[in-house]
GROMACS .gro file of C-alpha atoms in nm:
model
  507
    1UNK     CA    1   7.590   3.866   5.906
    2UNK     CA    2   7.606   3.493   5.871
    3UNK     CA    3   7.922   3.483   6.102
    4UNK     CA    4   7.738   3.683   6.372
    5UNK     CA    5   7.421   3.490   6.441
    6UNK     CA    6   7.272   3.607   6.763
    7UNK     CA    7   6.920   3.700   6.866
    8UNK     CA    8   6.775   4.042   6.792
    9UNK     CA    9   7.081   4.186   6.611
   10UNK     CA   10   7.045   4.327   6.260
   11UNK     CA   11   7.292   4.507   6.031
   12UNK     CA   12   7.183   4.856   5.942
   13UNK     CA   13   7.135   4.914   5.574
   14UNK     CA   14   7.219   5.286   5.620
   15UNK     CA   15   7.565   5.266   5.770
   16UNK     CA   16   7.649   4.886   5.832
   17UNK     CA   17   7.628   4.916   6.205
   18UNK     CA   18   7.520   4.620   6.422
   19UNK     CA   19   7.198   4.714   6.587
   20UNK     CA   20   7.006   4.544   6.870
   21UNK     CA   21   6.635   4.563   6.805
   22UNK     CA   22   6.365   4.391   7.010
   23UNK     CA   23   5.994   4.461   7.065
   24UNK     CA   24   5.895   4.596   7.408
   25UNK     CA   25   5.632   4.353   7.556
   26UNK     CA   26   5.278   4.489   7.628
   27UNK     CA   27   5.340   4.408   7.999
   28UNK     CA   28   5.604   4.686   8.003
   29UNK     CA   29   5.386   4.951   7.833
   30UNK     CA   30   5.348   5.154   8.152
   31UNK     CA   31   5.717   5.164   8.224
   32UNK     CA   32   5.886   5.174   7.886
   33UNK     CA   33   5.724   5.432   7.648
   34UNK     CA   34   5.866   5.316   7.327
   35UNK     CA   35   5.782   5.025   7.094
   36UNK     CA   36   6.133   4.868   7.071
   37UNK     CA   37   6.455   4.830   7.266
   38UNK     CA   38   6.715   4.972   7.027
   39UNK     CA   39   7.085   5.014   7.066
   40UNK     CA   40   7.376   5.041   6.828
   41UNK     CA   41   7.632   4.773   6.946
   42UNK     CA   42   7.917   4.881   6.712
   43UNK     CA   43   8.037   4.905   6.357
   44UNK     CA   44   8.240   4.593   6.357
   45UNK     CA   45   8.165   4.225   6.469
   46UNK     CA   46   8.417   4.258   6.747
   47UNK     CA   47   8.265   4.568   6.888
   48UNK     CA   48   7.910   4.416   6.864
   49UNK     CA   49   8.013   4.092   7.030
   50UNK     CA   50   8.163   4.285   7.331
   51UNK     CA   51   7.862   4.503   7.371
   52UNK     CA   52   7.590   4.240   7.299
   53UNK     CA   53   7.614   4.031   7.613
   54UNK     CA   54   7.567   4.315   7.870
   55UNK     CA   55   7.291   4.489   7.680
   56UNK     CA   56   7.102   4.169   7.607
   57UNK     CA   57   7.119   4.069   7.975
   58UNK     CA   58   6.978   4.408   8.072
   59UNK     CA   59   6.685   4.374   7.843
   60UNK     CA   60   6.621   4.027   7.974
   61UNK     CA   61   6.606   4.169   8.322
   62UNK     CA   62   6.361   4.442   8.217
   63UNK     CA   63   6.137   4.185   8.042
   64UNK     CA   64   6.142   3.965   8.344
   65UNK     CA   65   6.047   4.267   8.554
   66UNK     CA   66   5.747   4.324   8.331
   67UNK     CA   67   5.650   3.957   8.329
   68UNK     CA   68   5.712   3.879   8.704
   69UNK     CA   69   5.757   4.213   8.880
   70UNK     CA   70   6.021   4.264   9.139
   71UNK     CA   71   5.855   4.089   9.425
   72UNK     CA   72   5.919   3.735   9.532
   73UNK     CA   73   6.283   3.768   9.426
   74UNK     CA   74   6.613   3.745   9.616
   75UNK     CA   75   6.767   4.089   9.692
   76UNK     CA   76   7.030   4.024   9.431
   77UNK     CA   77   6.771   3.945   9.159
   78UNK     CA   78   6.566   4.243   9.255
   79UNK     CA   79   6.881   4.472   9.238
   80UNK     CA   80   6.972   4.347   8.895
   81UNK     CA   81   6.621   4.417   8.758
   82UNK     CA   82   6.600   4.755   8.903
   83UNK     CA   83   6.938   4.852   8.777
   84UNK     CA   84   6.851   4.738   8.427
   85UNK     CA   85   6.529   4.942   8.442
   86UNK     CA   86   6.707   5.263   8.546
   87UNK     CA   87   6.972   5.218   8.280
   88UNK     CA   88   6.700   5.186   8.019
   89UNK     CA   89   6.559   5.513   8.141
   90UNK     CA   90   6.904   5.664   8.108
   91UNK     CA   91   6.920   5.720   8.475
   92UNK     CA   92   7.210   5.677   8.722
   93UNK     CA   93   7.142   5.330   8.865
   94UNK     CA   94   7.328   5.378   9.195
   95UNK     CA   95   7.230   5.735   9.288
   96UNK     CA   96   6.933   5.981   9.298
   97UNK     CA   97   7.040   6.150   8.971
   98UNK     CA   98   7.346   6.297   8.803
   99UNK     CA   99   7.200   6.651   8.794
  100UNK     CA  100   6.901   6.850   8.895
  101UNK     CA  101   6.710   6.762   8.578
  102UNK     CA  102   6.746   6.395   8.625
  103UNK     CA  103   6.652   6.419   8.994
  104UNK     CA  104   6.345   6.619   8.906
  105UNK     CA  105   6.201   6.378   8.638
  106UNK     CA  106   6.285   6.073   8.861
  107UNK     CA  107   6.104   6.241   9.148
  108UNK     CA  108   5.790   6.299   8.925
  109UNK     CA  109   5.800   5.943   8.800
  110UNK     CA  110   5.815   5.802   9.156
  111UNK     CA  111   5.522   6.039   9.257
  112UNK     CA  112   5.320   5.908   8.964
  113UNK     CA  113   5.359   5.557   9.093
  114UNK     CA  114   5.266   5.612   9.460
  115UNK     CA  115   5.071   5.930   9.481
  116UNK     CA  116   4.732   5.740   9.427
  117UNK     CA  117   4.805   5.555   9.762
  118UNK     CA  118   4.849   5.873   9.969
  119UNK     CA  119   4.584   5.960  10.226
  120UNK     CA  120   4.475   6.330  10.158
  121UNK     CA  121   4.406   6.375  10.528
  122UNK     CA  122   4.705   6.231  10.699
  123UNK     CA  123   4.963   6.250  10.412
  124UNK     CA  124   5.055   5.880  10.470
  125UNK     CA  125   5.110   5.627  10.201
  126UNK     CA  126   4.890   5.324  10.260
  127UNK     CA  127   4.850   4.999  10.076
  128UNK     CA  128   5.138   5.071   9.829
  129UNK     CA  129   5.205   4.749   9.633
  130UNK     CA  130   5.551   4.612   9.691
  131UNK     CA  131   5.652   4.631   9.331
  132UNK     CA  132   5.549   4.999   9.298
  133UNK     CA  133   5.730   5.081   9.622
  134UNK     CA  134   6.055   4.913   9.515
  135UNK     CA  135   6.057   5.097   9.176
  136UNK     CA  136   5.974   5.435   9.342
  137UNK     CA  137   6.253   5.385   9.598
  138UNK     CA  138   6.502   5.306   9.314
  139UNK     CA  139   6.393   5.620   9.124
  140UNK     CA  140   6.437   5.838   9.432
  141UNK     CA  141   6.766   5.699   9.555
  142UNK     CA  142   6.909   5.438   9.310
  143UNK     CA  143   7.003   5.096   9.433
  144UNK     CA  144   7.303   5.002   9.647
  145UNK     CA  145   7.649   4.975   9.472
  146UNK     CA  146   7.716   4.671   9.696
  147UNK     CA  147   7.583   4.333   9.574
  148UNK     CA  148   7.355   4.178   9.827
  149UNK     CA  149   7.465   3.849   9.985
  150UNK     CA  150   7.378   3.561   9.753
  151UNK     CA  151   7.084   3.349   9.867
  152UNK     CA  152   6.993   2.992   9.806
  153UNK     CA  153   6.803   3.103   9.494
  154UNK     CA  154   7.090   3.317   9.368
  155UNK     CA  155   7.341   3.023   9.413
  156UNK     CA  156   7.122   2.776   9.220
  157UNK     CA  157   7.062   3.020   8.940
  158UNK     CA  158   7.437   3.101   8.911
  159UNK     CA  159   7.531   2.728   8.916
  160UNK     CA  160   7.305   2.659   8.626
  161UNK     CA  161   7.439   2.952   8.428
  162UNK     CA  162   7.793   2.825   8.481
  163UNK     CA  163   7.729   2.458   8.442
  164UNK     CA  164   7.437   2.424   8.196
  165UNK     CA  165   7.447   2.106   8.001
  166UNK     CA  166   7.508   2.158   7.634
  167UNK     CA  167   7.233   1.940   7.485
  168UNK     CA  168   6.869   2.054   7.528
  169UNK     CA  169   6.744   1.721   7.660
  170UNK     CA  170   7.021   1.688   7.919
  171UNK     CA  171   6.982   2.062   8.016
  172UNK     CA  172   6.607   2.025   8.077
  173UNK     CA  173   6.661   1.731   8.302
  174UNK     CA  174   6.938   1.924   8.480
  175UNK     CA  175   6.712   2.222   8.534
  176UNK     CA  176   6.427   2.009   8.663
  177UNK     CA  177   6.667   1.827   8.905
  178UNK     CA  178   6.820   2.139   9.044
  179UNK     CA  179   6.478   2.320   9.072
  180UNK     CA  180   6.361   2.040   9.294
  181UNK     CA  181   6.667   2.049   9.505
  182UNK     CA  182   6.631   2.426   9.545
  183UNK     CA  183   6.271   2.413   9.659
  184UNK     CA  184   6.336   2.132   9.902
  185UNK     CA  185   6.633   2.313  10.057
  186UNK     CA  186   6.418   2.632  10.098
  187UNK     CA  187   6.133   2.436  10.243
  188UNK     CA  188   6.378   2.273  10.497
  189UNK     CA  189   6.527   2.594  10.624
  190UNK     CA  190   6.207   2.791  10.605
  191UNK     CA  191   6.321   3.079  10.372
  192UNK     CA  192   6.549   3.185  10.082
  193UNK     CA  193   6.841   3.218  10.319
  194UNK     CA  194   7.172   3.384  10.246
  195UNK     CA  195   7.437   3.115  10.177
  196UNK     CA  196   7.652   3.261  10.444
  197UNK     CA  197   7.379   3.200  10.705
  198UNK     CA  198   7.330   2.829  10.633
  199UNK     CA  199   7.425   2.612  10.928
  200UNK     CA  200   7.494   2.248  10.997
  201UNK     CA  201   7.154   2.241  11.175
  202UNK     CA  202   7.002   2.351  10.844
  203UNK     CA  203   7.179   2.071  10.670
  204UNK     CA  204   7.055   1.816  10.922
  205UNK     CA  205   6.698   1.950  10.883
  206UNK     CA  206   6.716   1.898  10.510
  207UNK     CA  207   6.855   1.543  10.550
  208UNK     CA  208   6.585   1.448  10.802
  209UNK     CA  209   6.308   1.591  10.582
  210UNK     CA  210   6.431   1.385  10.285
  211UNK     CA  211   6.460   1.071  10.490
  212UNK     CA  212   6.104   1.117  10.642
  213UNK     CA  213   5.990   1.166  10.281
  214UNK     CA  214   6.090   0.803  10.216
  215UNK     CA  215   6.377   0.881   9.983
  216UNK     CA  216   6.637   0.608   9.940
  217UNK     CA  217   6.985   0.674  10.084
  218UNK     CA  218   7.127   0.673   9.727
  219UNK     CA  219   6.885   0.952   9.628
  220UNK     CA  220   6.964   1.156   9.941
  221UNK     CA  221   7.333   1.128   9.860
  222UNK     CA  222   7.290   1.241   9.508
  223UNK     CA  223   7.070   1.539   9.614
  224UNK     CA  224   7.334   1.632   9.886
  225UNK     CA  225   7.610   1.619   9.621
  226UNK     CA  226   7.415   1.868   9.403
  227UNK     CA  227   7.354   2.109   9.692
  228UNK     CA  228   7.709   2.074   9.809
  229UNK     CA  229   7.835   2.170   9.455
  230UNK     CA  230   7.603   2.468   9.432
  231UNK     CA  231   7.719   2.612   9.773
  232UNK     CA  232   8.092   2.554   9.685
  233UNK     CA  233   8.052   2.744   9.363
  234UNK     CA  234   7.868   3.030   9.539
  235UNK     CA  235   8.145   3.052   9.797
  236UNK     CA  236   8.423   3.060   9.532
  237UNK     CA  237   8.262   3.281   9.270
  238UNK     CA  238   8.003   3.495   9.439
  239UNK     CA  239   8.213   3.562   9.750
  240UNK     CA  240   7.962   3.391   9.984
  241UNK     CA  241   8.100   3.373  10.327
  242UNK     CA  242   8.060   3.096  10.591
  243UNK     CA  243   8.106   2.728  10.572
  244UNK     CA  244   7.963   2.462  10.340
  245UNK     CA  245   7.750   2.274  10.594
  246UNK     CA  246   7.664   1.991  10.345
  247UNK     CA  247   8.034   1.894  10.276
  248UNK     CA  248   8.067   1.668  10.586
  249UNK     CA  249   7.692   1.590  10.638
  250UNK     CA  250   7.640   1.247  10.781
  251UNK     CA  251   7.404   1.051  10.549
  252UNK     CA  252   7.191   0.746  10.603
  253UNK     CA  253   7.371   0.424  10.503
  254UNK     CA  254   7.269   0.259  10.189
  255UNK     CA  255   7.057  -0.062  10.240
  256UNK     CA  256   7.271  -0.238   9.975
  257UNK     CA  257   7.616  -0.187   9.854
  258UNK     CA  258   7.677   0.010   9.536
  259UNK     CA  259   7.794  -0.320   9.376
  260UNK     CA  260   7.456  -0.475   9.431
  261UNK     CA  261   7.244  -0.181   9.313
  262UNK     CA  262   7.256  -0.314   8.965
  263UNK     CA  263   7.332  -0.665   8.884
  264UNK     CA  264   7.390  -0.879   8.571
  265UNK     CA  265   7.084  -1.019   8.390
  266UNK     CA  266   7.024  -1.392   8.435
  267UNK     CA  267   7.082  -1.590   8.108
  268UNK     CA  268   6.713  -1.673   8.080
  269UNK     CA  269   6.623  -1.306   8.094
  270UNK     CA  270   6.873  -1.200   7.824
  271UNK     CA  271   6.741  -1.493   7.605
  272UNK     CA  272   6.387  -1.407   7.671
  273UNK     CA  273   6.438  -1.050   7.555
  274UNK     CA  274   6.593  -1.180   7.239
  275UNK     CA  275   6.280  -1.393   7.185
  276UNK     CA  276   6.045  -1.105   7.270
  277UNK     CA  277   6.221  -0.878   7.012
  278UNK     CA  278   6.244  -1.126   6.733
  279UNK     CA  279   5.977  -1.074   6.467
  280UNK     CA  280   5.928  -0.708   6.573
  281UNK     CA  281   6.083  -0.389   6.434
  282UNK     CA  282   6.444  -0.467   6.376
  283UNK     CA  283   6.609  -0.159   6.537
  284UNK     CA  284   6.533  -0.265   6.902
  285UNK     CA  285   6.681  -0.614   6.838
  286UNK     CA  286   6.988  -0.452   6.683
  287UNK     CA  287   7.039  -0.231   6.974
  288UNK     CA  288   6.994  -0.509   7.233
  289UNK     CA  289   7.246  -0.726   7.038
  290UNK     CA  290   7.503  -0.441   7.028
  291UNK     CA  291   7.454  -0.374   7.404
  292UNK     CA  292   7.493  -0.750   7.484
  293UNK     CA  293   7.800  -0.801   7.267
  294UNK     CA  294   7.998  -0.471   7.336
  295UNK     CA  295   7.910  -0.386   7.696
  296UNK     CA  296   7.854  -0.034   7.589
  297UNK     CA  297   7.617   0.215   7.772
  298UNK     CA  298   7.257   0.225   7.613
  299UNK     CA  299   7.309   0.591   7.539
  300UNK     CA  300   7.634   0.524   7.356
  301UNK     CA  301   7.465   0.278   7.112
  302UNK     CA  302   7.135   0.456   7.069
  303UNK     CA  303   7.304   0.788   6.969
  304UNK     CA  304   7.537   0.637   6.711
  305UNK     CA  305   7.559   0.774   6.359
  306UNK     CA  306   7.596   0.543   6.058
  307UNK     CA  307   7.952   0.689   6.007
  308UNK     CA  308   8.051   0.566   6.354
  309UNK     CA  309   7.975   0.194   6.256
  310UNK     CA  310   8.279   0.085   6.073
  311UNK     CA  311   8.215  -0.257   5.924
  312UNK     CA  312   8.443  -0.209   5.614
  313UNK     CA  313   8.765  -0.267   5.812
  314UNK     CA  314   8.990  -0.561   5.902
  315UNK     CA  315   8.857  -0.529   6.254
  316UNK     CA  316   8.501  -0.398   6.232
  317UNK     CA  317   8.411  -0.168   6.521
  318UNK     CA  318   8.194   0.120   6.648
  319UNK     CA  319   8.336   0.461   6.730
  320UNK     CA  320   8.201   0.607   7.053
  321UNK     CA  321   8.296   0.982   7.061
  322UNK     CA  322   8.165   1.323   7.156
  323UNK     CA  323   7.993   1.537   6.887
  324UNK     CA  324   7.836   1.878   6.890
  325UNK     CA  325   7.499   1.705   6.954
  326UNK     CA  326   7.624   1.434   7.188
  327UNK     CA  327   7.822   1.423   7.504
  328UNK     CA  328   7.982   1.129   7.696
  329UNK     CA  329   8.003   1.045   8.064
  330UNK     CA  330   8.377   1.101   8.089
  331UNK     CA  331   8.671   1.142   7.862
  332UNK     CA  332   8.753   0.771   7.917
  333UNK     CA  333   8.427   0.694   7.742
  334UNK     CA  334   8.571   0.793   7.407
  335UNK     CA  335   8.678   0.465   7.244
  336UNK     CA  336   8.655   0.206   6.966
  337UNK     CA  337   8.480  -0.118   7.045
  338UNK     CA  338   8.514  -0.418   6.815
  339UNK     CA  339   8.216  -0.589   6.659
  340UNK     CA  340   8.222  -0.972   6.674
  341UNK     CA  341   7.956  -1.239   6.623
  342UNK     CA  342   7.596  -1.126   6.614
  343UNK     CA  343   7.696  -0.772   6.690
  344UNK     CA  344   7.875  -0.759   6.351
  345UNK     CA  345   7.576  -0.892   6.162
  346UNK     CA  346   7.347  -0.643   6.342
  347UNK     CA  347   7.576  -0.356   6.250
  348UNK     CA  348   7.605  -0.458   5.882
  349UNK     CA  349   7.214  -0.456   5.874
  350UNK     CA  350   7.206  -0.112   6.028
  351UNK     CA  351   7.438   0.052   5.770
  352UNK     CA  352   7.304  -0.134   5.471
  353UNK     CA  353   7.197   0.098   5.203
  354UNK     CA  354   7.266   0.416   5.404
  355UNK     CA  355   7.507   0.648   5.219
  356UNK     CA  356   7.494   0.947   5.470
  357UNK     CA  357   7.755   0.889   5.744
  358UNK     CA  358   7.576   1.151   5.959
  359UNK     CA  359   7.245   0.973   5.951
  360UNK     CA  360   7.122   0.837   6.287
  361UNK     CA  361   7.179   0.464   6.312
  362UNK     CA  362   6.854   0.427   6.511
  363UNK     CA  363   6.628   0.716   6.426
  364UNK     CA  364   6.354   0.617   6.658
  365UNK     CA  365   6.579   0.644   6.960
  366UNK     CA  366   6.801   0.924   6.849
  367UNK     CA  367   6.819   1.278   6.983
  368UNK     CA  368   6.580   1.445   7.223
  369UNK     CA  369   6.359   1.193   7.409
  370UNK     CA  370   6.530   0.903   7.241
  371UNK     CA  371   6.692   0.757   7.544
  372UNK     CA  372   6.372   0.770   7.745
  373UNK     CA  373   6.189   0.586   7.466
  374UNK     CA  374   6.462   0.319   7.445
  375UNK     CA  375   6.475   0.274   7.819
  376UNK     CA  376   6.100   0.219   7.838
  377UNK     CA  377   6.092  -0.020   7.552
  378UNK     CA  378   6.366  -0.235   7.689
  379UNK     CA  379   6.246  -0.214   8.052
  380UNK     CA  380   5.902  -0.337   7.946
  381UNK     CA  381   6.054  -0.650   7.789
  382UNK     CA  382   6.279  -0.707   8.095
  383UNK     CA  383   5.990  -0.660   8.341
  384UNK     CA  384   5.781  -0.923   8.171
  385UNK     CA  385   6.062  -1.174   8.263
  386UNK     CA  386   6.184  -1.049   8.604
  387UNK     CA  387   6.044  -0.818   8.874
  388UNK     CA  388   6.383  -0.747   9.038
  389UNK     CA  389   6.421  -0.372   8.996
  390UNK     CA  390   6.799  -0.413   8.983
  391UNK     CA  391   6.754  -0.562   8.633
  392UNK     CA  392   6.760  -0.289   8.381
  393UNK     CA  393   6.897  -0.249   8.032
  394UNK     CA  394   7.220  -0.113   8.182
  395UNK     CA  395   7.269  -0.451   8.348
  396UNK     CA  396   7.414  -0.592   8.020
  397UNK     CA  397   7.731  -0.393   8.114
  398UNK     CA  398   7.750  -0.606   8.422
  399UNK     CA  399   7.703  -0.916   8.214
  400UNK     CA  400   8.002  -0.816   7.998
  401UNK     CA  401   8.208  -0.736   8.303
  402UNK     CA  402   8.134  -1.073   8.454
  403UNK     CA  403   8.231  -1.243   8.133
  404UNK     CA  404   8.563  -1.063   8.120
  405UNK     CA  405   8.636  -1.142   8.481
  406UNK     CA  406   8.559  -1.505   8.425
  407UNK     CA  407   8.805  -1.531   8.144
  408UNK     CA  408   9.069  -1.320   8.326
  409UNK     CA  409   9.085  -1.048   8.073
  410UNK     CA  410   9.357  -0.806   8.138
  411UNK     CA  411   9.204  -0.523   8.348
  412UNK     CA  412   9.327  -0.235   8.132
  413UNK     CA  413   9.181  -0.403   7.821
  414UNK     CA  414   8.853  -0.458   7.989
  415UNK     CA  415   8.833  -0.089   8.098
  416UNK     CA  416   8.925   0.015   7.744
  417UNK     CA  417   8.635  -0.190   7.605
  418UNK     CA  418   8.384  -0.065   7.850
  419UNK     CA  419   8.504   0.302   7.879
  420UNK     CA  420   8.588   0.292   8.242
  421UNK     CA  421   8.844   0.522   8.395
  422UNK     CA  422   9.182   0.404   8.502
  423UNK     CA  423   9.262   0.403   8.871
  424UNK     CA  424   9.480   0.711   8.838
  425UNK     CA  425   9.852   0.756   8.911
  426UNK     CA  426  10.095   0.575   8.680
  427UNK     CA  427   9.825   0.344   8.532
  428UNK     CA  428   9.640   0.655   8.390
  429UNK     CA  429   9.958   0.860   8.289
  430UNK     CA  430  10.185   0.595   8.133
  431UNK     CA  431  10.159   0.395   7.807
  432UNK     CA  432   9.935   0.400   7.515
  433UNK     CA  433   9.575   0.263   7.492
  434UNK     CA  434   9.482  -0.093   7.414
  435UNK     CA  435   9.481  -0.157   7.043
  436UNK     CA  436   9.169  -0.254   6.850
  437UNK     CA  437   9.323  -0.603   6.783
  438UNK     CA  438   9.375  -0.655   7.163
  439UNK     CA  439   9.023  -0.553   7.244
  440UNK     CA  440   8.879  -0.780   6.963
  441UNK     CA  441   9.081  -1.076   7.094
  442UNK     CA  442   8.964  -1.001   7.454
  443UNK     CA  443   8.597  -0.980   7.349
  444UNK     CA  444   8.626  -1.317   7.149
  445UNK     CA  445   8.778  -1.479   7.451
  446UNK     CA  446   8.521  -1.334   7.696
  447UNK     CA  447   8.230  -1.429   7.470
  448UNK     CA  448   8.365  -1.774   7.415
  449UNK     CA  449   8.120  -1.891   7.143
  450UNK     CA  450   7.821  -1.720   7.309
  451UNK     CA  451   7.526  -1.708   7.061
  452UNK     CA  452   7.750  -1.849   6.786
  453UNK     CA  453   8.014  -1.580   6.835
  454UNK     CA  454   8.367  -1.669   6.726
  455UNK     CA  455   8.571  -1.889   6.970
  456UNK     CA  456   8.923  -1.807   7.093
  457UNK     CA  457   9.174  -1.900   6.828
  458UNK     CA  458   8.899  -1.962   6.576
  459UNK     CA  459   8.876  -1.628   6.405
  460UNK     CA  460   8.992  -1.771   6.078
  461UNK     CA  461   9.098  -1.545   5.795
  462UNK     CA  462   9.112  -1.172   5.831
  463UNK     CA  463   8.797  -0.980   5.733
  464UNK     CA  464   8.952  -0.853   5.414
  465UNK     CA  465   9.048  -1.207   5.299
  466UNK     CA  466   8.692  -1.323   5.368
  467UNK     CA  467   8.545  -1.038   5.170
  468UNK     CA  468   8.781  -1.122   4.878
  469UNK     CA  469   8.683  -1.491   4.886
  470UNK     CA  470   8.311  -1.402   4.896
  471UNK     CA  471   8.351  -1.159   4.616
  472UNK     CA  472   8.503  -1.424   4.398
  473UNK     CA  473   8.218  -1.666   4.488
  474UNK     CA  474   7.964  -1.400   4.387
  475UNK     CA  475   8.140  -1.329   4.061
  476UNK     CA  476   8.177  -1.694   3.983
  477UNK     CA  477   7.810  -1.752   4.039
  478UNK     CA  478   7.745  -1.439   3.831
  479UNK     CA  479   7.512  -1.312   4.100
  480UNK     CA  480   7.648  -0.952   4.074
  481UNK     CA  481   7.973  -0.758   4.048
  482UNK     CA  482   8.090  -0.628   4.384
  483UNK     CA  483   8.363  -0.373   4.448
  484UNK     CA  484   8.672  -0.472   4.632
  485UNK     CA  485   8.674  -0.394   4.997
  486UNK     CA  486   9.007  -0.557   5.102
  487UNK     CA  487   9.280  -0.302   5.088
  488UNK     CA  488   9.033  -0.027   5.004
  489UNK     CA  489   9.041   0.314   5.170
  490UNK     CA  490   8.880   0.269   5.501
  491UNK     CA  491   8.541   0.437   5.520
  492UNK     CA  492   8.247   0.463   5.768
  493UNK     CA  493   7.964   0.345   5.547
  494UNK     CA  494   7.955  -0.023   5.459
  495UNK     CA  495   8.022  -0.125   5.100
  496UNK     CA  496   7.782  -0.372   4.928
  497UNK     CA  497   8.055  -0.630   4.961
  498UNK     CA  498   8.077  -0.592   5.333
  499UNK     CA  499   7.706  -0.610   5.399
  500UNK     CA  500   7.660  -0.915   5.161
  501UNK     CA  501   7.950  -1.103   5.322
  502UNK     CA  502   7.823  -1.065   5.679
  503UNK     CA  503   7.463  -1.131   5.594
  504UNK     CA  504   7.577  -1.448   5.414
  505UNK     CA  505   7.856  -1.572   5.635
  506UNK     CA  506   7.894  -1.582   6.016
  507UNK     CA  507   8.242  -1.484   6.118
   0.00000   0.00000   0.00000
């Protein structure tokens, strides 16, 4: 059963069948007269996997019906829940019944729901709750075979199902962002309108509402892009007719250019943050140093594992890559970034004494909520030195970009260091990536002795030679015996020699 790990599925001890078993909630006691949902999915993993998805979805619809009823839903959502309920009862979901027996019990069940609302004198049904009326109608005649037109709510729900972020923290933020966009759009047009009925006037109403609410042009543009993507997917996958009225919507112009929305940090602010972090917990200073000397994104540094910090190497570097628990902005973001100067010293401190390559390099800021904690911690130090809202931790990427421009670093090498996409065409399709050595030399040139980093042409001996020399010094002084690192098999966790070398010598 280990290779088939899905919710609510057990292997029968009697015949080895894969059985779906789930408790029926109390809220469904009046509709489902049994304690559990039980269904045999198959006798092999393959059979069970095929049957699981559809049946699990039906049970989810029924449970949602018991929790929230069938009111306040889009026609498509209501149809799905009623179909699931009829199937659970063993009834034909799209007709009044397959035979006389089914039609009889369905009629009696419907009468049980609504008879209490019948006036004995007039015979009319009065005050029947919408939920009871919908279920009774489904019992008597089934639901339509044709799927109703998708509405705004249907489109947003489907978009999330198809494009859900893999990581829980990212998915939560995505759900919150799209939920806000859905509510704002429905509020602007006045109802949960079918996608095919949305007009350019509706789009302008939404835009004007967001502008009146005081939203910045950049925010309005991001929200428009979300809505546009949702509608486009509904048209292509849910067969929603009509135009996409948001695709060519005229938006308010940004007050400042995109280039000026975030700017490099002034030297006194960068230095002030270094001073503010010195003497405090080491991890925040290490992250700030790595951001400053690599030009990487804050999330790329905070989510590193120890095994991705390679200091026992002729060209020490960090490996920025996707993992099961970590995504990157684009495929271009996957890269190796050399460590020079203070960044190498900070990296050596991080990996010192840690033997697990999968351990978080910065546990306080790793995983769910870690990026928010890091952003708040660094912003607090920055705000104490500047009130300019364009100055944020991400600004250090702009500092690095400015350094590389000033030293006329080859553009492709600069992109490779910062994980930026190529311009497309031949630039993106031809040739191999910049080498680690090219990137190291570019960083040394760009940094140009900044905070005691190496100067161009002043790298001195290779890292392995430096380790050899330091090892000999250690042995001569009888301090301790250290293993060779030069020429050793490259590994992701620093050897004692590596750490000792770079805590003793600046290179």
